Tab-separated table of C-alpha atoms in Angstrom:
chain	number	residue	atom	x	y	z
A	1	MET	CA	-19.426	0.768	9.693
A	2	LYS	CA	-15.770	-0.069	9.582
A	3	LEU	CA	-13.581	1.242	12.337
A	4	MET	CA	-11.035	2.628	9.890
A	5	SER	CA	-11.714	4.372	6.598
A	6	ARG	CA	-9.840	5.983	3.772
A	7	SER	CA	-10.701	9.676	3.602
A	8	PHE	CA	-11.911	9.703	0.017
A	9	PHE	CA	-15.290	10.214	-1.734
A	10	GLY	CA	-17.000	6.912	-2.375
A	11	LEU	CA	-14.161	4.809	-1.003
A	12	PHE	CA	-14.046	3.629	2.574
A	13	THR	CA	-11.958	1.193	3.539
A	14	ALA	CA	-4.744	-9.274	5.296
A	15	VAL	CA	-3.727	-11.909	6.385
A	16	LEU	CA	-0.169	-10.783	7.145
A	17	GLY	CA	2.806	-13.098	6.900
A	18	ALA	CA	4.118	-14.529	10.138
A	19	VAL	CA	7.282	-12.487	9.655
A	20	ALA	CA	7.057	-8.753	9.062
A	21	VAL	CA	10.294	-8.523	7.081
A	22	LEU	CA	9.016	-11.116	4.630
A	23	ALA	CA	5.617	-9.542	4.021
A	24	VAL	CA	5.224	-9.245	0.251
A	25	SER	CA	4.941	-5.795	-1.346
A	26	HIS	CA	3.361	-4.962	-4.692
A	27	PHE	CA	4.729	-2.088	-6.763
A	28	THR	CA	3.432	-1.005	-10.132
A	29	SER	CA	5.494	1.139	-12.463
A	30	TRP	CA	5.221	2.243	-16.053
A	31	GLY	CA	8.117	3.423	-18.155
A	32	ARG	CA	11.119	5.425	-17.131
A	33	ASP	CA	11.012	9.134	-16.314
A	34	SER	CA	13.662	11.624	-15.320
A	35	GLN	CA	14.157	12.020	-11.593
A	36	PRO	CA	12.417	15.123	-10.219
A	37	ALA	CA	14.380	17.857	-8.483
A	38	PHE	CA	13.080	18.393	-4.943
A	39	ASN	CA	13.282	21.349	-2.611
A	40	VAL	CA	14.422	19.711	0.638
A	41	SER	CA	14.927	21.255	4.071
A	42	ALA	CA	16.083	18.608	6.554
A	43	THR	CA	16.754	20.880	9.530
A	44	PRO	CA	14.532	20.365	12.582
A	45	ILE	CA	11.743	22.846	13.245
A	46	ASN	CA	12.616	25.726	15.591
A	47	ARG	CA	10.590	24.669	18.608
A	48	ASP	CA	11.685	27.699	20.647
A	49	ALA	CA	10.151	30.191	18.230
A	50	ARG	CA	7.099	32.106	19.425
A	51	LEU	CA	3.929	31.343	17.484
A	52	GLY	CA	2.430	34.281	15.606
A	53	THR	CA	-1.207	35.303	15.625
A	54	SER	CA	-1.803	34.031	12.092
A	55	PHE	CA	-0.744	31.155	9.871
A	56	ALA	CA	-1.735	33.052	6.735
A	57	PRO	CA	1.872	33.541	5.521
A	58	ILE	CA	2.492	29.791	5.722
A	59	VAL	CA	-0.776	28.975	3.963
A	60	LYS	CA	-0.061	31.466	1.166
A	61	LYS	CA	3.308	29.791	0.691
A	62	VAL	CA	2.041	26.193	0.613
A	63	ALA	CA	-1.527	26.320	-0.720
A	64	PRO	CA	-0.558	26.740	-4.416
A	65	SER	CA	1.282	23.390	-4.211
A	66	VAL	CA	-1.864	21.479	-3.156
A	67	VAL	CA	-4.057	20.396	-6.073
A	68	ASN	CA	-7.498	18.916	-6.617
A	69	ILE	CA	-7.644	15.495	-8.276
A	70	PHE	CA	-10.765	14.407	-10.171
A	71	THR	CA	-11.003	10.767	-11.220
A	72	THR	CA	-13.443	9.018	-13.530
A	73	ARG	CA	-14.165	5.321	-13.909
A	74	PHE	CA	-16.192	3.989	-16.831
A	75	ILE	CA	-18.259	1.014	-15.705
A	76	LYS	CA	-19.899	-1.171	-18.332
A	77	GLU	CA	-23.183	-2.844	-17.442
A	78	ARG	CA	-26.284	-4.312	-19.047
A	79	PRO	CA	-29.899	-3.520	-18.072
A	80	MET	CA	-31.334	-5.925	-15.512
A	81	ARG	CA	-33.920	-8.309	-16.952
A	82	ASN	CA	-36.899	-9.132	-14.755
A	83	PRO	CA	-36.934	-12.924	-14.188
A	84	LEU	CA	-40.752	-12.901	-14.612
A	85	LEU	CA	-40.235	-12.171	-18.296
A	86	ASN	CA	-38.875	-15.715	-18.688
A	87	ASP	CA	-41.936	-17.307	-17.030
A	88	PRO	CA	-44.083	-19.119	-19.684
A	89	VAL	CA	-47.339	-18.310	-17.831
A	90	PHE	CA	-46.451	-14.624	-17.659
A	91	ARG	CA	-45.561	-14.571	-21.357
A	92	GLN	CA	-48.853	-16.360	-22.218
A	93	PHE	CA	-50.948	-13.593	-20.651
A	94	PHE	CA	-48.784	-10.524	-21.230
A	95	GLY	CA	-46.745	-11.432	-24.282
A	96	ASP	CA	-43.063	-10.760	-24.826
A	97	GLN	CA	-42.336	-7.595	-22.870
A	98	ALA	CA	-38.575	-7.996	-22.746
A	99	PRO	CA	-36.774	-4.711	-23.328
A	100	SER	CA	-35.915	-4.252	-26.974
A	101	ASP	CA	-32.615	-2.595	-26.170
A	102	ASN	CA	-30.371	-4.901	-24.164
A	103	ARG	CA	-27.130	-3.266	-25.236
A	104	GLU	CA	-24.242	-2.794	-22.834
A	105	ARG	CA	-24.184	0.695	-21.360
A	106	THR	CA	-21.365	2.669	-19.783
A	107	ARG	CA	-21.851	4.431	-16.472
A	108	LYS	CA	-19.462	7.092	-15.181
A	109	GLU	CA	-18.322	7.034	-11.561
A	110	GLN	CA	-16.517	10.180	-10.426
A	111	SER	CA	-14.515	10.805	-7.268
A	112	LEU	CA	-12.477	13.563	-5.712
A	113	GLY	CA	-9.188	13.745	-3.836
A	114	SER	CA	-6.132	15.917	-3.350
A	115	GLY	CA	-2.452	15.867	-4.271
A	116	VAL	CA	0.784	17.777	-3.698
A	117	ILE	CA	3.180	19.192	-6.309
A	118	VAL	CA	6.673	18.076	-5.296
A	119	SER	CA	8.685	19.258	-8.306
A	120	ALA	CA	8.426	22.253	-10.611
A	121	ASP	CA	8.246	19.998	-13.686
A	122	GLY	CA	4.954	18.380	-12.730
A	123	TYR	CA	5.434	15.439	-10.364
A	124	ILE	CA	2.563	15.078	-7.897
A	125	LEU	CA	2.304	12.875	-4.814
A	126	THR	CA	-1.089	11.553	-3.762
A	127	ALA	CA	-2.652	8.536	-2.061
A	128	ASN	CA	-2.905	5.344	-4.104
A	129	HIS	CA	-6.563	4.855	-3.221
A	130	VAL	CA	-7.396	8.266	-4.723
A	131	VAL	CA	-6.418	7.168	-8.244
A	132	ASP	CA	-6.582	3.364	-8.063
A	133	GLY	CA	-8.830	1.989	-10.806
A	134	ALA	CA	-9.351	5.381	-12.465
A	135	ASP	CA	-9.719	5.556	-16.251
A	136	GLU	CA	-9.240	9.320	-16.377
A	137	ILE	CA	-7.410	11.632	-13.979
A	138	LYS	CA	-7.673	15.417	-14.072
A	139	VAL	CA	-5.670	17.797	-11.889
A	140	SER	CA	-6.852	21.307	-11.067
A	141	ILE	CA	-4.224	23.836	-9.973
A	142	GLY	CA	-4.411	27.265	-8.368
A	143	ASP	CA	-7.080	29.905	-7.993
A	144	ASN	CA	-7.739	29.914	-11.731
A	145	LYS	CA	-8.402	26.160	-11.484
A	146	LYS	CA	-6.324	25.423	-14.561
A	147	GLU	CA	-6.910	21.789	-15.461
A	148	PHE	CA	-4.397	19.206	-16.664
A	149	THR	CA	-4.701	15.576	-17.686
A	150	ALA	CA	-2.466	13.492	-15.425
A	151	ARG	CA	-0.781	10.188	-16.113
A	152	VAL	CA	0.107	7.673	-13.454
A	153	ILE	CA	3.865	7.210	-13.141
A	154	GLY	CA	3.436	4.475	-10.555
A	155	LYS	CA	1.403	3.203	-7.629
A	156	ASP	CA	2.431	1.382	-4.476
A	157	GLN	CA	-0.486	-0.335	-2.823
A	158	ALA	CA	1.691	-1.430	0.104
A	159	THR	CA	2.260	2.158	1.297
A	160	ASP	CA	-0.816	3.789	-0.301
A	161	VAL	CA	1.378	6.155	-2.319
A	162	ALA	CA	0.896	7.105	-5.971
A	163	VAL	CA	2.901	9.374	-8.264
A	164	LEU	CA	1.265	11.426	-11.028
A	165	LYS	CA	2.816	13.576	-13.758
A	166	ILE	CA	1.357	16.535	-15.608
A	167	GLU	CA	2.987	18.256	-18.569
A	168	ALA	CA	3.828	21.661	-17.127
A	169	ASN	CA	6.817	23.642	-15.926
A	170	ASN	CA	7.608	26.277	-13.313
A	171	LEU	CA	4.981	24.884	-10.975
A	172	PRO	CA	4.884	25.891	-7.282
A	173	ALA	CA	6.600	22.877	-5.703
A	174	VAL	CA	6.390	22.383	-1.956
A	175	THR	CA	9.530	22.074	0.178
A	176	LEU	CA	10.037	18.608	1.676
A	177	ALA	CA	10.941	18.231	5.344
A	178	ASP	CA	12.686	15.343	7.096
A	179	SER	CA	9.740	13.575	8.728
A	180	ASP	CA	12.120	11.666	11.009
A	181	GLN	CA	12.666	14.988	12.818
A	182	LEU	CA	8.990	15.242	13.846
A	183	GLU	CA	8.091	15.088	17.522
A	184	ILE	CA	4.778	14.529	19.250
A	185	GLY	CA	3.301	17.946	19.977
A	186	ASP	CA	4.669	19.655	16.849
A	187	LEU	CA	2.142	21.917	15.142
A	188	VAL	CA	0.887	20.797	11.705
A	189	LEU	CA	-1.556	22.050	9.072
A	190	ALA	CA	-3.661	19.793	6.826
A	191	ILE	CA	-4.503	21.202	3.386
A	192	GLY	CA	-6.888	19.607	0.911
A	193	ASN	CA	-10.356	19.724	-0.618
A	194	PRO	CA	-12.728	18.129	1.928
A	195	PHE	CA	-16.158	17.150	0.599
A	196	GLY	CA	-15.400	19.120	-2.578
A	197	VAL	CA	-16.115	22.476	-0.907
A	198	GLY	CA	-12.803	23.943	-2.082
A	199	GLN	CA	-9.302	24.157	-0.698
A	200	SER	CA	-9.390	24.205	3.096
A	201	VAL	CA	-6.805	24.417	5.869
A	202	THR	CA	-7.082	22.879	9.334
A	203	MET	CA	-4.664	23.055	12.239
A	204	GLY	CA	-3.604	20.489	14.810
A	205	ILE	CA	-0.602	18.822	16.352
A	206	VAL	CA	1.286	15.594	15.849
A	207	SER	CA	-0.659	13.255	18.140
A	208	GLY	CA	1.456	10.159	17.543
A	209	LEU	CA	4.271	8.755	15.426
A	210	GLY	CA	4.958	5.345	13.932
A	211	ARG	CA	1.332	4.231	14.109
A	212	SER	CA	0.829	0.728	12.716
A	213	GLY	CA	-1.437	-2.285	12.997
A	214	LEU	CA	-4.488	-0.383	11.750
A	215	PRO	CA	-7.024	-2.857	10.289
A	216	GLY	CA	-7.949	-2.601	6.631
A	217	PHE	CA	-4.940	-0.506	5.722
A	218	ASN	CA	-1.846	-0.869	3.603
A	219	GLN	CA	0.886	-3.316	4.533
A	220	TYR	CA	3.722	-0.910	5.381
A	221	GLN	CA	2.282	1.275	8.128
A	222	ASP	CA	4.292	4.035	9.773
A	223	PHE	CA	1.638	6.721	10.049
A	224	ILE	CA	1.827	10.191	11.521
A	225	GLN	CA	-1.284	10.647	13.667
A	226	THR	CA	-2.791	14.124	13.906
A	227	ASP	CA	-5.887	15.837	15.252
A	228	ALA	CA	-5.896	18.318	12.353
A	229	ALA	CA	-9.265	17.723	10.689
A	230	ILE	CA	-8.970	15.381	7.699
A	231	ASN	CA	-12.231	14.618	5.897
A	232	PRO	CA	-13.336	12.834	2.699
A	233	GLY	CA	-11.663	14.595	-0.226
A	234	ASN	CA	-8.552	15.417	1.826
A	235	SER	CA	-6.856	12.134	0.935
A	236	GLY	CA	-3.613	12.742	-0.904
A	237	GLY	CA	-3.378	16.288	0.427
A	238	ALA	CA	-0.569	17.917	2.364
A	239	LEU	CA	0.356	17.740	6.016
A	240	VAL	CA	2.886	20.537	6.610
A	241	ASP	CA	4.838	21.761	9.617
A	242	ALA	CA	4.877	25.259	11.122
A	243	GLU	CA	7.383	26.370	8.483
A	244	GLY	CA	5.230	25.168	5.594
A	245	ARG	CA	7.355	22.126	4.754
A	246	LEU	CA	5.702	18.893	3.668
A	247	VAL	CA	5.908	16.234	6.394
A	248	GLY	CA	3.212	13.809	5.227
A	249	ILE	CA	0.545	12.809	2.694
A	250	ASN	CA	-2.916	12.647	4.276
A	251	THR	CA	-4.420	9.216	3.770
A	252	ALA	CA	-6.996	8.104	6.337
A	253	ILE	CA	-9.168	8.838	9.346
A	254	VAL	CA	-10.989	7.067	12.127
A	255	PRO	CA	-14.477	8.318	11.215
A	256	ASN	CA	-17.371	9.215	13.452
A	257	GLU	CA	-20.751	7.573	12.937
A	258	ASN	CA	-21.479	9.949	10.048
A	259	GLY	CA	-18.198	9.172	8.287
A	260	GLY	CA	-16.589	12.484	9.217
A	261	ASN	CA	-13.568	13.510	11.238
A	262	GLN	CA	-13.343	13.002	14.982
A	263	GLY	CA	-9.788	14.155	15.550
A	264	ILE	CA	-7.894	10.994	14.591
A	265	GLY	CA	-6.273	11.300	11.188
A	266	PHE	CA	-3.261	9.627	9.596
A	267	ALA	CA	-0.629	10.647	7.062
A	268	VAL	CA	2.141	8.734	5.294
A	269	PRO	CA	5.488	10.278	6.364
A	270	ILE	CA	7.124	12.196	3.536
A	271	ASN	CA	10.374	10.240	3.954
A	272	MET	CA	8.504	7.030	3.113
A	273	ALA	CA	6.549	8.667	0.285
A	274	ARG	CA	9.711	10.167	-1.201
A	275	ASN	CA	11.474	6.788	-1.092
A	276	VAL	CA	8.574	5.255	-3.031
A	277	LEU	CA	8.435	8.151	-5.491
A	278	GLU	CA	12.119	7.939	-6.380
A	279	ARG	CA	11.900	4.200	-7.026
A	280	LEU	CA	8.718	4.477	-9.073
A	281	VAL	CA	10.071	7.303	-11.222
A	282	SER	CA	13.279	5.390	-11.933
A	283	GLY	CA	11.123	2.754	-13.675
A	284	GLY	CA	12.097	-0.795	-14.529
A	285	LYS	CA	12.134	-3.530	-11.912
A	286	ILE	CA	11.276	-2.293	-8.426
A	287	GLU	CA	12.017	-4.507	-5.449
A	288	ARG	CA	12.339	-4.216	-1.681
A	289	GLY	CA	15.263	-5.343	0.419
A	290	TYR	CA	15.179	-8.760	2.072
A	291	LEU	CA	17.098	-9.865	5.168
A	292	GLY	CA	15.594	-13.320	5.709
A	293	ILE	CA	14.782	-13.559	9.396
A	294	ALA	CA	11.743	-14.097	11.593
A	295	PRO	CA	11.870	-11.160	14.033
A	296	GLN	CA	9.713	-10.590	17.073
A	297	ASP	CA	9.025	-7.828	19.560
A	298	ILE	CA	10.745	-7.844	22.940
A	299	ASP	CA	8.493	-7.834	25.987
A	300	ALA	CA	9.534	-7.403	29.609
A	301	GLY	CA	10.037	-11.128	30.102
A	302	LEU	CA	12.272	-11.502	27.050
A	303	ALA	CA	14.260	-8.410	28.005
A	304	LYS	CA	14.982	-10.010	31.369
A	305	GLN	CA	15.857	-13.399	29.873
A	306	PHE	CA	18.321	-11.824	27.402
A	307	ASN	CA	19.730	-9.374	29.976
A	308	LEU	CA	18.667	-6.365	27.918
A	309	PRO	CA	18.496	-2.864	29.426
A	310	ASP	CA	15.085	-2.169	27.848
A	311	GLN	CA	12.569	-3.544	25.336
A	312	ASN	CA	13.961	-1.741	22.293
A	313	GLY	CA	15.130	-3.812	19.349
A	314	ALA	CA	13.953	-6.810	17.347
A	315	LEU	CA	14.711	-10.317	18.571
A	316	VAL	CA	15.736	-12.767	15.844
A	317	GLY	CA	13.405	-15.710	16.384
A	318	ASP	CA	14.537	-17.668	13.349
A	319	VAL	CA	16.926	-17.301	10.429
A	320	ILE	CA	15.832	-18.514	7.004
A	321	PRO	CA	18.406	-20.972	5.564
A	322	ASP	CA	20.513	-19.601	2.696
A	323	ALA	CA	19.026	-16.117	3.122
A	324	PRO	CA	21.310	-13.042	3.442
A	325	ALA	CA	21.182	-13.004	7.250
A	326	ALA	CA	22.143	-16.678	7.470
A	327	LYS	CA	25.007	-16.268	5.012
A	328	ALA	CA	26.371	-13.300	6.972
A	329	GLY	CA	26.226	-15.126	10.304
A	330	LEU	CA	23.202	-13.619	12.045
A	331	LYS	CA	21.754	-16.141	14.514
A	332	SER	CA	18.552	-16.899	16.350
A	333	GLY	CA	18.642	-15.080	19.689
A	334	ASP	CA	20.473	-12.033	18.345
A	335	VAL	CA	18.817	-8.692	19.141
A	336	ILE	CA	18.978	-6.163	16.298
A	337	LEU	CA	19.429	-2.594	17.555
A	338	SER	CA	19.960	-0.609	14.346
A	339	VAL	CA	20.133	-0.872	10.557
A	340	ASN	CA	22.355	1.601	8.724
A	341	GLY	CA	22.424	3.744	11.830
A	342	LYS	CA	18.648	3.902	12.198
A	343	PRO	CA	17.458	2.655	15.619
A	344	ILE	CA	15.169	-0.383	15.597
A	345	ALA	CA	12.371	-0.179	18.150
A	346	ASP	CA	10.576	-3.434	17.336
A	347	ALA	CA	9.939	-6.014	14.624
A	348	HIS	CA	7.720	-3.623	12.684
A	349	SER	CA	10.334	-0.883	12.492
A	350	LEU	CA	12.838	-3.495	11.282
A	351	GLN	CA	10.421	-4.443	8.503
A	352	LEU	CA	10.037	-0.821	7.435
A	353	THR	CA	13.748	-0.058	7.514
A	354	VAL	CA	14.784	-3.132	5.526
A	355	SER	CA	11.953	-2.611	3.013
A	356	GLN	CA	13.370	0.798	2.106
A	357	CYS	CA	16.815	-0.616	1.337
A	358	ALA	CA	17.614	-1.569	-2.241
A	359	PRO	CA	18.384	-5.213	-3.074
A	360	GLY	CA	22.120	-5.644	-3.488
A	361	SER	CA	22.904	-2.845	-1.066
A	362	ALA	CA	25.004	-3.394	2.045
A	363	ALA	CA	23.138	-2.994	5.331
A	364	THR	CA	25.131	-2.391	8.502
A	365	ILE	CA	23.422	-4.323	11.297
A	366	LYS	CA	24.252	-3.589	14.923
A	367	PHE	CA	23.051	-6.226	17.366
A	368	ILE	CA	23.578	-7.851	20.740
A	369	ARG	CA	24.610	-11.500	21.046
A	370	ASN	CA	24.949	-13.004	24.510
A	371	GLY	CA	25.338	-9.548	26.009
A	372	VAL	CA	28.072	-8.470	23.581
A	373	ASN	CA	27.569	-5.670	21.029
A	374	LYS	CA	28.420	-6.787	17.496
A	375	THR	CA	28.213	-5.470	13.942
A	376	LEU	CA	27.642	-7.250	10.633
A	377	VAL	CA	27.489	-5.884	7.108
A	378	ILE	CA	24.878	-7.876	5.186
A	379	THR	CA	24.251	-7.663	1.444
A	380	LEU	CA	20.475	-7.721	1.019
A	381	ASP	CA	18.600	-9.812	-1.516
A	382	ALA	CA	15.348	-8.863	-3.225
A	383	LEU	CA	12.183	-9.649	-1.314
A	384	PRO	CA	11.171	-13.135	-2.521
A	385	GLY	CA	7.824	-14.116	-3.932
A	386	VAL	CA	7.139	-11.106	-6.141
A	387	SER	CA	9.041	-9.157	-8.767
A	388	SER	CA	7.292	-6.009	-9.935
A	389	GLY	CA	8.082	-3.728	-12.801
A	390	SER	CA	6.776	-2.017	-15.874
A	391	ASN	CA	5.410	-5.191	-17.458
A	392	ASP	CA	4.770	-7.630	-14.630
A	393	GLN	CA	1.254	-6.577	-13.741
A	394	ASN	CA	-0.060	-6.670	-17.288
A	395	ASN	CA	1.746	-9.763	-18.579
A	396	PRO	CA	-0.014	-12.970	-17.477
A	397	GLU	CA	2.961	-15.105	-18.480
A	398	THR	CA	5.364	-13.761	-15.854
A	399	GLY	CA	6.053	-15.644	-12.660
A	400	SER	CA	4.315	-12.976	-10.616
A	401	SER	CA	1.164	-12.093	-12.490
A	402	LYS	CA	-2.468	-11.187	-12.218
A	403	ALA	CA	-4.421	-14.213	-13.379
A	404	HIS	CA	-7.256	-13.539	-15.844
A	405	ALA	CA	-9.909	-15.783	-14.311
A	406	LEU	CA	-8.902	-14.799	-10.777
A	407	ASP	CA	-8.926	-11.107	-11.585
A	408	GLY	CA	-7.324	-9.119	-8.777
A	409	VAL	CA	-5.024	-11.917	-7.594
A	410	THR	CA	-1.235	-11.848	-7.815
A	411	VAL	CA	0.587	-15.187	-7.629
A	412	ALA	CA	4.222	-16.269	-7.550
A	413	ASP	CA	6.251	-19.458	-7.426
A	414	LEU	CA	6.831	-20.949	-3.986
A	415	ASP	CA	10.531	-20.469	-3.290
A	416	PRO	CA	12.504	-22.159	-0.472
A	417	GLN	CA	12.461	-19.064	1.745
A	418	ILE	CA	8.678	-18.711	1.757
A	419	ARG	CA	8.254	-22.485	2.079
A	420	SER	CA	10.442	-22.365	5.193
A	421	LEU	CA	8.686	-19.298	6.576
A	422	LEU	CA	5.174	-20.718	6.211
A	423	ARG	CA	6.378	-24.215	7.109
A	424	VAL	CA	4.880	-25.731	3.973
A	425	PRO	CA	5.487	-29.505	3.860
A	426	ALA	CA	7.806	-30.696	1.090
A	427	SER	CA	4.969	-32.775	-0.349
A	428	VAL	CA	2.792	-29.702	-0.958
A	429	GLN	CA	3.233	-27.813	-4.241
A	430	GLY	CA	1.415	-24.770	-5.553
A	431	ALA	CA	1.419	-21.049	-6.339
A	432	ILE	CA	1.660	-18.595	-3.452
A	433	VAL	CA	-0.864	-15.737	-3.357
A	434	THR	CA	1.092	-12.522	-2.787
A	435	ASP	CA	-1.750	-10.017	-3.179
A	436	VAL	CA	-5.565	-10.008	-3.345
A	437	ASP	CA	-7.591	-6.981	-4.417
A	438	SER	CA	-10.081	-6.383	-1.600
A	439	GLU	CA	-12.839	-5.637	-4.142
A	440	SER	CA	-12.225	-8.719	-6.288
A	441	ASN	CA	-14.376	-11.821	-6.698
A	442	SER	CA	-11.561	-13.850	-5.163
A	443	ALA	CA	-11.609	-11.765	-1.988
A	444	ASP	CA	-15.382	-12.252	-1.805
A	445	ALA	CA	-14.806	-16.011	-1.992
A	446	GLY	CA	-12.323	-15.869	0.890
A	447	LEU	CA	-8.957	-16.106	-0.894
A	448	GLN	CA	-6.218	-14.543	1.242
A	449	ARG	CA	-2.638	-13.428	0.898
A	450	ASN	CA	-0.217	-16.273	1.754
A	451	ASP	CA	-2.743	-18.885	0.624
A	452	LEU	CA	-1.079	-21.601	-1.449
A	453	ILE	CA	-3.199	-22.505	-4.491
A	454	ILE	CA	-2.743	-26.244	-4.983
A	455	GLU	CA	-5.651	-27.050	-7.340
A	456	ILE	CA	-7.856	-25.199	-9.816
A	457	ASN	CA	-10.918	-27.066	-11.052
A	458	ARG	CA	-9.423	-30.248	-9.566
A	459	GLN	CA	-6.253	-29.893	-11.660
A	460	PRO	CA	-2.950	-29.748	-9.740
A	461	VAL	CA	-1.062	-26.455	-9.546
A	462	THR	CA	2.710	-26.709	-9.185
A	463	GLY	CA	3.594	-23.057	-9.730
A	464	SER	CA	2.451	-19.658	-10.941
A	465	ASP	CA	2.490	-20.696	-14.612
A	466	ASP	CA	0.036	-23.519	-13.857
A	467	ALA	CA	-2.229	-21.119	-11.976
A	468	VAL	CA	-2.279	-18.671	-14.886
A	469	ARG	CA	-2.831	-21.417	-17.477
A	470	LEU	CA	-5.679	-23.098	-15.584
A	471	CYS	CA	-7.366	-19.792	-14.821
A	472	LYS	CA	-7.246	-18.744	-18.465
A	473	ALA	CA	-8.661	-22.124	-19.495
A	474	ALA	CA	-11.600	-21.950	-17.064
A	475	LYS	CA	-14.872	-21.386	-18.945
A	476	ASP	CA	-17.553	-21.893	-16.281
A	477	ASP	CA	-19.112	-19.082	-14.260
A	478	GLN	CA	-17.610	-20.588	-11.097
A	479	ILE	CA	-14.184	-22.121	-10.631
A	480	LEU	CA	-13.176	-24.427	-7.806
A	481	VAL	CA	-9.968	-23.429	-6.053
A	482	LYS	CA	-8.274	-25.612	-3.449
A	483	VAL	CA	-5.810	-23.861	-1.161
A	484	TRP	CA	-3.385	-24.849	1.563
A	485	ARG	CA	-3.474	-22.334	4.394
A	486	ARG	CA	-1.587	-21.872	7.655
A	487	LEU	CA	-3.253	-20.013	10.501
A	488	GLY	CA	-1.004	-19.833	13.531
A	489	GLY	CA	-0.091	-23.360	14.576
A	490	PHE	CA	-2.716	-24.983	12.359
A	491	ALA	CA	-2.508	-25.773	8.667
A	492	GLY	CA	-4.754	-27.539	6.201
A	493	THR	CA	-6.628	-27.357	2.918
A	494	ARG	CA	-9.966	-25.835	2.025
A	495	TYR	CA	-12.061	-25.320	-1.098
A	496	LEU	CA	-13.239	-21.968	-2.443
A	497	SER	CA	-15.790	-21.336	-5.185
A	498	VAL	CA	-14.783	-18.189	-7.060
A	499	ASP	CA	-17.094	-16.249	-9.365
A	500	ASN	CA	-15.480	-16.336	-12.810
A	501	THR	CA	-17.673	-13.652	-14.372
A	502	LYS	CA	-15.477	-10.618	-14.829
A	503	ARG	CA	-16.342	-7.818	-12.441
A	504	PRO	CA	-16.886	-4.492	-14.279
A	505	LYS	CA	-14.107	-1.951	-13.954
């Protein structure tokens, strides 16, 4: 059993880049929709207020905003043929007993999750893994269980956030809190539909903030940890504070040996989820901000060497040539303390903060250089290596595309920044792997994010277009993929044999 799991029926859950800020994200967005109107209350919770004897008033206020999500996948498959039926000796004695009907059949796979209404006109936040791969999505609302067909506005695998839309008005939208105001020890309620038993409410506290580094999870991790019981079916549901304001979207648990809750659950902070929602709804090209440095955490030894008062901040280990940071004058050895006024605790928090800035925006960076406090205003670029939008995922001719033969793989051209980051020799050409579906044939074969595909079926690959072309041309059941890979201080090539028979979806 895996240590970590997504809290979702039938779905239990990277090689990360050497530099957190340069880790590649993958957004998917369809169309352009009007921006939803939120109810937002950013004031901190009143921690001096006496707790009442019942949370019923809060639950009555919030529960109508939490919905059930039913997903269906249609999986095509053919009946299995017994290999004995092909044996000449068997056929001599028993005749041709092959099944007369070998037609392709469709099997339905159904799952259950939760979601939260965030606007009166039908926008719903949920977890990406609740709806990922679904062919049909139904949303059930309220005590009368009125059912709507939902469409996916967008999904962000990197944060495990998805946005749905139903055609309805005057819906009971939840009020959004400012999750940055949360403190460890604050009371929270988790609302969802665990195990399909019906809407349920559990109580706990905020056990931790800014949790990251959890194996098997999405790339941008900044989880709220809680001991409020979160079980399968709760994924995508609401985590609310003592005033009934939404502070997070429930997404995962550390399960016990039976797959249930043991008091360690995680939620995506609403500030992060809202940032993703607004960008997905706006449609078009969606990109993350890019600074272009190799940051690292500060330990006690480094703090002493750089004469720092504590270990807060992100040390600039390297600056990528011609990247925004280099152009603005940021240098190796600088210690970044804040971005746009938001304190930076470590390299991971720098990654998160920069990722939520729009390309082309000006980021105010406060840092220490040789013991002197300084400030730079840096105009961010778009995160290199991937460009996502309404057409990118479905169009195999774009520079960042999902190759047909390597279904589930996203590739991009190798630009100078990524070449410098991964220290790829100038003599090595190829297409960089920016994303690999964990359930794909390529993942089974061992293909990893940041692998550089240099050959397909012994034909050279010089960029993403070559990778797409050679994959589409591959006819055999297996294709031979040669990759260049860096692991720590070692780098080299290896061969992978990838199953080229399309996995049913």
